[in-house]
Coordinates of N, CA and C in Angstrom, one line a residue:
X1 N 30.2 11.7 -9.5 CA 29.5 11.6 -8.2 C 29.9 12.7 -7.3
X2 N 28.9 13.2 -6.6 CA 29.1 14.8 -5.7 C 29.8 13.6 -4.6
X3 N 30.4 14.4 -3.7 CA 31.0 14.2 -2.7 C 29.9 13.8 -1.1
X4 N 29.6 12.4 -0.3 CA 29.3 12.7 0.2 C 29.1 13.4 1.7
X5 N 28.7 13.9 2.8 CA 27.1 14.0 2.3 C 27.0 15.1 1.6
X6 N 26.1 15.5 0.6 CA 25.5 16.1 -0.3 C 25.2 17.5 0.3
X7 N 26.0 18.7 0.1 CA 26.0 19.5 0.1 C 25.2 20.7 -0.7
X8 N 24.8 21.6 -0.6 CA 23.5 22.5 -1.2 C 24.2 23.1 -2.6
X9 N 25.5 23.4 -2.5 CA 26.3 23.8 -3.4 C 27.0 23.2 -4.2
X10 N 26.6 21.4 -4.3 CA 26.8 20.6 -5.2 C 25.4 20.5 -6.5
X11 N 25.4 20.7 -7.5 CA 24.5 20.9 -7.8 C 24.7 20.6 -9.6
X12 N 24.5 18.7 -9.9 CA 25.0 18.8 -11.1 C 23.9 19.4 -12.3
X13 N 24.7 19.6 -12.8 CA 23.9 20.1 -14.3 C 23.5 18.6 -15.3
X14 N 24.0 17.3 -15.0 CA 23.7 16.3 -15.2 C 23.0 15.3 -14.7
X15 N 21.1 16.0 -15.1 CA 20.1 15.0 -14.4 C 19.8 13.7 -15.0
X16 N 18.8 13.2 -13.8 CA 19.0 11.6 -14.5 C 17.5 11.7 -15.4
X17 N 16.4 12.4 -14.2 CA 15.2 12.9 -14.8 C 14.5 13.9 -15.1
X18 N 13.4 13.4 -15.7 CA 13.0 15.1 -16.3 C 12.4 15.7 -14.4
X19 N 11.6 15.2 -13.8 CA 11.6 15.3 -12.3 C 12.3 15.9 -12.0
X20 N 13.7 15.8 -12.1 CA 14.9 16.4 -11.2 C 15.3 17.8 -11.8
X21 N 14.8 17.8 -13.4 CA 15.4 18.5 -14.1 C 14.4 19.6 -14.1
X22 N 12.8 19.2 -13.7 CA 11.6 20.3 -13.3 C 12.2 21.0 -11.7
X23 N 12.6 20.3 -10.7 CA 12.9 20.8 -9.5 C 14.1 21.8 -10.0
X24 N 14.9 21.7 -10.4 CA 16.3 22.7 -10.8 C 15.9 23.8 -11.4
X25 N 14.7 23.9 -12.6 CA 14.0 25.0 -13.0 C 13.4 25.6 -11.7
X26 N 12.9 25.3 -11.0 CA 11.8 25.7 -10.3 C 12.5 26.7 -9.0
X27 N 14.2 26.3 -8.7 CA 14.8 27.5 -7.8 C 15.5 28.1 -8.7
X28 N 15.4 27.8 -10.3 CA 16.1 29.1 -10.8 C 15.0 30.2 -11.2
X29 N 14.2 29.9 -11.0 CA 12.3 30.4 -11.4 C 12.5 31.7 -9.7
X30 N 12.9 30.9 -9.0 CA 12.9 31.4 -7.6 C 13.8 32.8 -7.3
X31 N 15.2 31.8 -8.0 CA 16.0 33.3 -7.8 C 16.0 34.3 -8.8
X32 N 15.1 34.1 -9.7 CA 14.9 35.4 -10.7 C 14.0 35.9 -9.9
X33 N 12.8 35.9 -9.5 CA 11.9 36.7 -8.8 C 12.5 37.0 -7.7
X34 N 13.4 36.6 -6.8 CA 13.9 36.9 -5.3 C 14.7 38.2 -6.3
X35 N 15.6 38.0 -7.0 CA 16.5 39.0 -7.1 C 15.9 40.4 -7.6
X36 N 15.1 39.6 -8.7 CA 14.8 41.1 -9.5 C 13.7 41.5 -9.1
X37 N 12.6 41.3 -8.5 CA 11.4 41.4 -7.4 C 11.3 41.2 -6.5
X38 N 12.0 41.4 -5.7 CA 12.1 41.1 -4.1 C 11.1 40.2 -3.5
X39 N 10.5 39.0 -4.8 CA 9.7 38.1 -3.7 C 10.4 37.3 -3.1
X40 N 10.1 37.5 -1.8 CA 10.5 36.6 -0.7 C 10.1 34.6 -1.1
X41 N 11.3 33.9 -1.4 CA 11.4 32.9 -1.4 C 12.3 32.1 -0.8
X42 N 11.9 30.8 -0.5 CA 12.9 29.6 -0.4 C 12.8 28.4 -0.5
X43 N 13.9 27.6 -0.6 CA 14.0 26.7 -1.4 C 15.0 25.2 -0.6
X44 N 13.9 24.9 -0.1 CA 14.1 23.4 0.4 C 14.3 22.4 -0.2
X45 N 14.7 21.8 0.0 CA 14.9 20.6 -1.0 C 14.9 19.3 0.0
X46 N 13.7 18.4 -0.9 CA 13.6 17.5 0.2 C 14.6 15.9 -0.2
X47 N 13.9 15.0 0.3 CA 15.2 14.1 0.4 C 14.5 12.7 0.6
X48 N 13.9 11.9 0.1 CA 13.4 11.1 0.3 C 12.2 11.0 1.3
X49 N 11.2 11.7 0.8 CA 10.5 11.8 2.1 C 9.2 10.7 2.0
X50 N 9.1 10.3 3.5 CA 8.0 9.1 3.5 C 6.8 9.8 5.1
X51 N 5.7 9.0 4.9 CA 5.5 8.7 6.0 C 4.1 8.3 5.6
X52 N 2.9 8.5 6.8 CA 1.5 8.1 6.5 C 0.5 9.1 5.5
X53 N 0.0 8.5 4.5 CA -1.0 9.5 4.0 C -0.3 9.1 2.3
X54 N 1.1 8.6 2.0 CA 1.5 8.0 0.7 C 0.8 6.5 0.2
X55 N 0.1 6.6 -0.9 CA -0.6 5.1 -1.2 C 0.5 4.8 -2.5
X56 N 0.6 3.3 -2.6 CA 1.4 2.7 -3.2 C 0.9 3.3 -4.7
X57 N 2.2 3.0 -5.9 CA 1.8 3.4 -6.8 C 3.0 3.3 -7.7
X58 N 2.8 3.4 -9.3 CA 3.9 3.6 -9.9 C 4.7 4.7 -9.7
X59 N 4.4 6.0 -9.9 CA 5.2 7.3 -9.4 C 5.5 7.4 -7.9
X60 N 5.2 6.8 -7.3 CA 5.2 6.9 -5.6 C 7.0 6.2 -5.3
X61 N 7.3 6.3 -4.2 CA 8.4 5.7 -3.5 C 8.6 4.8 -3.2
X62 N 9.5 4.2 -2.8 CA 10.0 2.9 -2.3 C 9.0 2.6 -1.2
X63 N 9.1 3.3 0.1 CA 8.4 2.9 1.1 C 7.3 2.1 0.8
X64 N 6.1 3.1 0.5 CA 4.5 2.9 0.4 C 4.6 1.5 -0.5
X65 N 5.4 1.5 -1.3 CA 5.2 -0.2 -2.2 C 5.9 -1.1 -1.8
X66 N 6.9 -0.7 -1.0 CA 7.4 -2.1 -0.3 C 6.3 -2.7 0.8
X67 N 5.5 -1.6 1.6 CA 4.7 -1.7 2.5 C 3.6 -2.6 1.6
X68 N 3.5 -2.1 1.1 CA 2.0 -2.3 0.1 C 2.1 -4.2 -0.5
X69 N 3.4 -4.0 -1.0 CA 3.7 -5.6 -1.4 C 3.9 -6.8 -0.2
X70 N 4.7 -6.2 0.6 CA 4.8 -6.9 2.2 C 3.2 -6.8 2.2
X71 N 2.5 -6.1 2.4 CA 0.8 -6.8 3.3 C 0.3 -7.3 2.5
X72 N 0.3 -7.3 0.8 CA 0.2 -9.0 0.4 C 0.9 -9.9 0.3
X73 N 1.4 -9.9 0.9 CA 2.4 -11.6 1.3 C 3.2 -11.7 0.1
X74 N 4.6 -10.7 -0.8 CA 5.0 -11.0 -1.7 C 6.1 -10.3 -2.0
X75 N 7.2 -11.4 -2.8 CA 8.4 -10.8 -2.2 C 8.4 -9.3 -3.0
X76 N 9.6 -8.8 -2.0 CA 9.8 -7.1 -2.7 C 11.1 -6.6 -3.0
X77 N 10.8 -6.9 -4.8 CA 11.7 -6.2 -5.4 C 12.5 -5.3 -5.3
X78 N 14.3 -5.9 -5.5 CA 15.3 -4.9 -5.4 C 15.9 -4.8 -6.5
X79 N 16.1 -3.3 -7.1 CA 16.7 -2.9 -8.6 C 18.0 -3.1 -7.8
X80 N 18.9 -3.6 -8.2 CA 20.3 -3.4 -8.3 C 20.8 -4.6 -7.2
X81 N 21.5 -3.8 -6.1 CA 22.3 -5.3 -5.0 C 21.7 -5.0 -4.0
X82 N 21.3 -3.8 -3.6 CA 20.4 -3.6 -2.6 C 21.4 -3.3 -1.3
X83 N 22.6 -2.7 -1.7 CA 23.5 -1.8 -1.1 C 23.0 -0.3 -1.1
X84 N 23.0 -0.1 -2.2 CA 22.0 1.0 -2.4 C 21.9 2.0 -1.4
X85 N 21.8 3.2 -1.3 CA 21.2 4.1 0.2 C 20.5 4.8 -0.4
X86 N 20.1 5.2 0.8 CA 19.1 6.8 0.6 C 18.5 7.4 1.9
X87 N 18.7 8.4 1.7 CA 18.4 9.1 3.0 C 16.7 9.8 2.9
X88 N 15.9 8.6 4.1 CA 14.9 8.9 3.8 C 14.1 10.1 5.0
X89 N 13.5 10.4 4.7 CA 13.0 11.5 5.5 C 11.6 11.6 6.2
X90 N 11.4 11.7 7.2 CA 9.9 11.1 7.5 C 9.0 12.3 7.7
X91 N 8.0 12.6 7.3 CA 7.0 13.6 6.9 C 6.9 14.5 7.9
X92 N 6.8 14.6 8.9 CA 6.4 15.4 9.8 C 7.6 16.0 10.3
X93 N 9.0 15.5 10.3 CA 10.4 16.4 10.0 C 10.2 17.3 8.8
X94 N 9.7 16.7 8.1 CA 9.9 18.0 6.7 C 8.6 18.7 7.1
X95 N 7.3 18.8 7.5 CA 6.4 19.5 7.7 C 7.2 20.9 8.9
X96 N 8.1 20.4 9.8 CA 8.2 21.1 10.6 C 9.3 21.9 9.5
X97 N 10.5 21.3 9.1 CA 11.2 22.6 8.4 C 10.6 23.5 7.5
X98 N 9.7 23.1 7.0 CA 8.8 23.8 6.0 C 7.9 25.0 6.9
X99 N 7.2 25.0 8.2 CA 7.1 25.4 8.5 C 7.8 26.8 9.5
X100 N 9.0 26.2 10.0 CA 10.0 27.3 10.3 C 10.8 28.1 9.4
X101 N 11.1 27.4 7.9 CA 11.3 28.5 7.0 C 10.2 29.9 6.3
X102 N 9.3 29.0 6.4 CA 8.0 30.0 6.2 C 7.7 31.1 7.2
X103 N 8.6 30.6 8.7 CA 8.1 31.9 9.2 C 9.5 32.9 9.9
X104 N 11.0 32.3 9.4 CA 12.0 33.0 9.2 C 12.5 33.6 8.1
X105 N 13.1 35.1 8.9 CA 13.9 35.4 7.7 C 15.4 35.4 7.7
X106 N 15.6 33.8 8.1 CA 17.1 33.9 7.8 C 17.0 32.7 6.7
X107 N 16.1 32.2 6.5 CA 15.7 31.4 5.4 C 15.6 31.8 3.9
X108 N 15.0 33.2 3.9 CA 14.4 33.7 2.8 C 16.0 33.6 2.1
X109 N 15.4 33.3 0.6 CA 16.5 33.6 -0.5 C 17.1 32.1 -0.5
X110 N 17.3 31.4 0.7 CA 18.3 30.5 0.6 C 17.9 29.1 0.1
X111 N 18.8 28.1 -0.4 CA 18.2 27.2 -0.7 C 18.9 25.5 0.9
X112 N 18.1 24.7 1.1 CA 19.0 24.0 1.6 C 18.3 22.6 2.0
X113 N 18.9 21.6 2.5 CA 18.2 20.1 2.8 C 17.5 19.9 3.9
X114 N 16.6 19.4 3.5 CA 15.7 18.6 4.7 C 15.7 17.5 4.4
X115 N 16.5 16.8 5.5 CA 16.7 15.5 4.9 C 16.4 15.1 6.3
X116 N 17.6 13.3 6.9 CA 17.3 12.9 8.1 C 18.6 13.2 8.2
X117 N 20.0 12.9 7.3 CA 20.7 13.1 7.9 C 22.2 11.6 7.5
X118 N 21.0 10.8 7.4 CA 21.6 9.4 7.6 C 21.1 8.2 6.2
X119 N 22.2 7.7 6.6 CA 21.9 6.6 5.1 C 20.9 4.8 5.6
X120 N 20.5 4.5 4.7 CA 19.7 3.4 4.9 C 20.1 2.5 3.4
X121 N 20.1 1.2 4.0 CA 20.5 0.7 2.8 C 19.3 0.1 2.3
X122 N 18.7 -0.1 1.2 CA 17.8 -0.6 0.7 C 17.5 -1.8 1.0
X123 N 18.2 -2.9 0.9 CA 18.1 -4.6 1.2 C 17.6 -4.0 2.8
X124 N 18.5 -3.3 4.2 CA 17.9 -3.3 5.1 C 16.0 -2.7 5.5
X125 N 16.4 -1.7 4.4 CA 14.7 -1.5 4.3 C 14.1 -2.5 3.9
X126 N 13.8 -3.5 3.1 CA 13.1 -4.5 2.7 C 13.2 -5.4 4.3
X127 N 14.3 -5.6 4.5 CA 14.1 -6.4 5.4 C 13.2 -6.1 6.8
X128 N 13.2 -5.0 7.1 CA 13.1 -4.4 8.6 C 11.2 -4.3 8.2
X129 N 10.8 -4.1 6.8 CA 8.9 -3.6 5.9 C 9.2 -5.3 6.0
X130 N 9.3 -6.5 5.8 CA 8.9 -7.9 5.9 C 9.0 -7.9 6.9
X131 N 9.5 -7.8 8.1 CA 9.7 -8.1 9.6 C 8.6 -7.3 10.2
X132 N 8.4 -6.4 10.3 CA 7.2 -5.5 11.0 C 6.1 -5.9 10.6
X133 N 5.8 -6.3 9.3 CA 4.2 -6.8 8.7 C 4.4 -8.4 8.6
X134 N 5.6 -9.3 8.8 CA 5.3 -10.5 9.0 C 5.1 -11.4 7.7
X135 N 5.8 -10.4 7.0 CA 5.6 -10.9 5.2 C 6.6 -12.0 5.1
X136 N 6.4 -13.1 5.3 CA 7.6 -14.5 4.9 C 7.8 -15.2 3.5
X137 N 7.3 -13.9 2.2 CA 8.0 -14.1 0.5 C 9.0 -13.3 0.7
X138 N 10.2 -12.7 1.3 CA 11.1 -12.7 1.0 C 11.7 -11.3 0.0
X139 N 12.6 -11.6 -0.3 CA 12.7 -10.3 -1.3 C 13.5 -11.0 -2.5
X140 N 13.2 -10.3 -3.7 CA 14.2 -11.3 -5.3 C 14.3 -9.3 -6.1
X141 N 15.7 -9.9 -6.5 CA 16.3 -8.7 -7.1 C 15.7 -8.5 -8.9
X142 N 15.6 -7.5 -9.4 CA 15.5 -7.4 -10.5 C 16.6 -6.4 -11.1
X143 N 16.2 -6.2 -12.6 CA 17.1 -5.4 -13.0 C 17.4 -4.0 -12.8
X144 N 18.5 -3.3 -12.6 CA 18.4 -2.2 -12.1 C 17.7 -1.0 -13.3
X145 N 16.7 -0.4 -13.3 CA 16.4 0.9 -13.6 C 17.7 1.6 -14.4
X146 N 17.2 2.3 -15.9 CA 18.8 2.7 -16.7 C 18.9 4.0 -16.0
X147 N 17.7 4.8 -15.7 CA 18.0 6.0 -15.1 C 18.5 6.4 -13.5
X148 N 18.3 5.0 -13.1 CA 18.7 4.8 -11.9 C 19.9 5.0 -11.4
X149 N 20.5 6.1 -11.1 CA 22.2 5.6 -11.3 C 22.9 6.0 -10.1
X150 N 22.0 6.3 -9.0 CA 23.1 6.6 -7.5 C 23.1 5.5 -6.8
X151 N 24.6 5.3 -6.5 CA 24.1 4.2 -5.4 C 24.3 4.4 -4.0
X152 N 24.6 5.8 -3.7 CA 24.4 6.2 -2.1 C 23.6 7.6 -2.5
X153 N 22.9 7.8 -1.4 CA 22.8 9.0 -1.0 C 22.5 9.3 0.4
X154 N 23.3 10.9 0.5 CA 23.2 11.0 2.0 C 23.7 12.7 1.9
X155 N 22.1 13.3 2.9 CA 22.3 15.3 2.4 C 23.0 15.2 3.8
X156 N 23.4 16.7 3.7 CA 24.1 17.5 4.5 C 23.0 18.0 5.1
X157 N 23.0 17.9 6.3 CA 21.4 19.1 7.1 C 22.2 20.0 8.0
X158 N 23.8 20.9 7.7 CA 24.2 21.4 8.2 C 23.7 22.7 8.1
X159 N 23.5 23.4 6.7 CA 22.9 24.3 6.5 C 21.3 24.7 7.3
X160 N 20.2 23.7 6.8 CA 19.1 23.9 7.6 C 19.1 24.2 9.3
X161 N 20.3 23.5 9.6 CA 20.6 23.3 11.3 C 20.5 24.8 11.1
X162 N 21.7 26.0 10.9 CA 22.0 27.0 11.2 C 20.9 27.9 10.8
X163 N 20.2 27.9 9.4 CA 19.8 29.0 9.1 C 18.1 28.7 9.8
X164 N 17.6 27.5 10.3 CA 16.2 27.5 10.7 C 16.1 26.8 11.6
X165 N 17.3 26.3 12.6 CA 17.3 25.0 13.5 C 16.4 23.9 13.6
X166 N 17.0 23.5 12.1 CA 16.1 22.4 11.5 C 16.8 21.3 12.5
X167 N 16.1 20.0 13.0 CA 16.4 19.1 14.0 C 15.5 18.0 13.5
X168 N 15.6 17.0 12.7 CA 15.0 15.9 12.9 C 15.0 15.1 13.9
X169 N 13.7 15.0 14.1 CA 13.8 13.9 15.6 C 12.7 12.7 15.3
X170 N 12.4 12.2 14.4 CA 12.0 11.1 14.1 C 12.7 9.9 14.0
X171 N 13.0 8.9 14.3 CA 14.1 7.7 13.9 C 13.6 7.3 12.7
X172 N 14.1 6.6 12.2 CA 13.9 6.2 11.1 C 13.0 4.7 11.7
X173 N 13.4 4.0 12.5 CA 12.5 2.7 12.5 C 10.8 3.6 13.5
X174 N 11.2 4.4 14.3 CA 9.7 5.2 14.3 C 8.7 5.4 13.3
X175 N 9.7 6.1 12.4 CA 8.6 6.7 11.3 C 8.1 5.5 10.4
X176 N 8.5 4.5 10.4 CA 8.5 3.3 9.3 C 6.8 2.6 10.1
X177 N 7.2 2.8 11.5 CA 6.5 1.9 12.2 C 4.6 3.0 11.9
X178 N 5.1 4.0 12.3 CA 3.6 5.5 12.2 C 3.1 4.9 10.3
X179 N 4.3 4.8 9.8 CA 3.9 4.9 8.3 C 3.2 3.1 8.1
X180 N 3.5 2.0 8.7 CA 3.0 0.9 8.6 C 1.6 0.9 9.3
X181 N 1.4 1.5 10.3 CA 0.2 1.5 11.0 C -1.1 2.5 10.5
X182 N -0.5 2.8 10.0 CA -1.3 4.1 9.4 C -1.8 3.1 7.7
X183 N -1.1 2.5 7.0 CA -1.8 1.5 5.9 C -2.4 0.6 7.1
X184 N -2.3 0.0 7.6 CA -2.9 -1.0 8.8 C -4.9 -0.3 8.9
X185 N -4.5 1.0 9.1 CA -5.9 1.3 9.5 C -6.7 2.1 8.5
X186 N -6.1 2.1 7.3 CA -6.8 2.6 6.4 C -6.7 1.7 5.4
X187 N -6.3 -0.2 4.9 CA -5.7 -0.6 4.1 C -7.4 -0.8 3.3
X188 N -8.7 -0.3 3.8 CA -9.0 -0.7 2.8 C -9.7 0.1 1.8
X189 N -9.1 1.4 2.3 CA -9.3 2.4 1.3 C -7.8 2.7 0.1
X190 N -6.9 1.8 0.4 CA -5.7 1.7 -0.1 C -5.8 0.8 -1.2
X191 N -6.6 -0.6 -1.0 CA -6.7 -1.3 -1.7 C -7.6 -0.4 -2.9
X192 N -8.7 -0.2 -2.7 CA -9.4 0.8 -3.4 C -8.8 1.7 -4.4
X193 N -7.4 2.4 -3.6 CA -6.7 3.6 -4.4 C -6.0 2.6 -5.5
X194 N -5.6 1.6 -5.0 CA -4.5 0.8 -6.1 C -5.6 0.3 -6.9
X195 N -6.9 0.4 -7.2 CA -7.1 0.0 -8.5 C -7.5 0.5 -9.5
X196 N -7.1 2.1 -9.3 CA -7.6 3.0 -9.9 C -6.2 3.3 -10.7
X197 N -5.4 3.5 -12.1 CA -4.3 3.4 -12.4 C -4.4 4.4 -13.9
X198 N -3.4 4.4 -14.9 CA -2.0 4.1 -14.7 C -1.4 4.1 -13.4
X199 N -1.3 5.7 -13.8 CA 0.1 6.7 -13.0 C -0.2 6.2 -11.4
X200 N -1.3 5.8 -10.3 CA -1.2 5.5 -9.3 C -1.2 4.2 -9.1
X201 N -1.4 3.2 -10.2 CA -1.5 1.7 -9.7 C -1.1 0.9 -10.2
X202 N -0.2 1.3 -11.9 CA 0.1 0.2 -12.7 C 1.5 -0.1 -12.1
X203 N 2.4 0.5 -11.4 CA 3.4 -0.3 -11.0 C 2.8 -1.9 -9.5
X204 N 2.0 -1.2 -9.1 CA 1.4 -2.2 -7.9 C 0.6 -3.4 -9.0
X205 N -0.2 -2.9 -9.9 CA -0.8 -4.2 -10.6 C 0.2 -4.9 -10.7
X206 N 1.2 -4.0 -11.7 CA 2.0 -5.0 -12.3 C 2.7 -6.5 -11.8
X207 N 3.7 -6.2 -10.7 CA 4.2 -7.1 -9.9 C 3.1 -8.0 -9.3
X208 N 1.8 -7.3 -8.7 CA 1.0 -8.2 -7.9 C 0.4 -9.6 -9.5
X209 N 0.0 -8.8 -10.3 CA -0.2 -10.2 -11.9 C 1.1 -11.0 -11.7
X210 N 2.2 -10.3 -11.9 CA 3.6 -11.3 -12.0 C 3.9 -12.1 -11.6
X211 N 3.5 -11.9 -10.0 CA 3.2 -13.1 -8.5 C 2.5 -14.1 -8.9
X212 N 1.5 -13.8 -9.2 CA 0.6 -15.1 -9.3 C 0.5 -15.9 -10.2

């Protein structure tokens, strides 16, 4: 386990997925062209990122399906003890670092986190997505995921600070709230999206059959 918070220069060679193992290609893809062709690149790395405009799904995140299960009235599953962290990121933080690296050059070449900063524990996310939407099923644990294997995470946004005065200013119960209201007013184009599947709706079928 890297040390935390998670540093730019921690960087195991031991992934859990092919996902993680495509992103690791994709900045050494980067610094062959930066070096040996002076294309100007950078390389952000994001960090749990949520907010409005994600529809629930099997490849999708925690958020959008905890949301998604809370507004059918049904408890929402925790892999593991639900100590768990993760530093989630709320969309419009990472739009803005993304946007100030794109237009510095003290960015170019470098790689670094856009995260929030801060840890959240899983069981309190379930709890805080049932309390906002009024969902009274609860939450029931399942088995933890084999490739599942961190049980904190939390980035360093020390680097971003300096080289692009990256600054998240979203709270985390803000963005939860923008990201709940936002399914609220589109939920019935949502419902729609989830019945269209695999890869976008068989993890939402699944558990919603299991329920009933």
């Amino acid at each position: 386990e890297s040390p935390l918070p998670l540093r730019e220069e921690f960087m195991s060679m031991h992934l859990s997925t092919p996902y993680q193992i495509t992103k690791m290609l994709g900045e050494l893809y980067c610094n062959f062209f930066y070096h040996h062709y002076g294309l100007k690149v950078v390389k952000p790395r994001f960090f749990n990122s949520y907010g409005p405009g994600e529809v629930p799904g099997q490849y999708r995140n925690v958020i959008p399906n905890f949301i998604y299960w809370a507004m059918k009235g049904l408890p929402l599953p925790i892999t593991g003890t639900g100590e768990e962290t993760r530093d989630f990121t709320y969309v419009g933080d990472i739009v803005d670092g993304l946007l100030r690296a794109g237009a510095m050059e003290s960015a170019v070449g470098q790689e670094f986190n856009l995260a929030s900063g801060k840890e959240t524990r899983i069981i309190d996310l379930a709890h805080m997505i049932n309390e906002a939407t009024g969902n009274k099923a609860g939450i029931r644990f399942v088995q933890r995921r084999k490739w599942d294997t961190k049980d904190r995470l939390l980035a360093s946004i020390d680097r971003a600070r300096e080289l692009i005065g990256y600054n998240p200013g979203t709270t985390f119960e803000e963005g939860l709230k923008h990201t709940i209201d936002w399914f609220k007013e589109n939920w019935d184009k949502i419902e729609e999206a989830a019945k269209f599947g695999p890869g976008v709706s068989s993890a939402v079928r699944e558990i919603v059959v299991k329920v009933k």
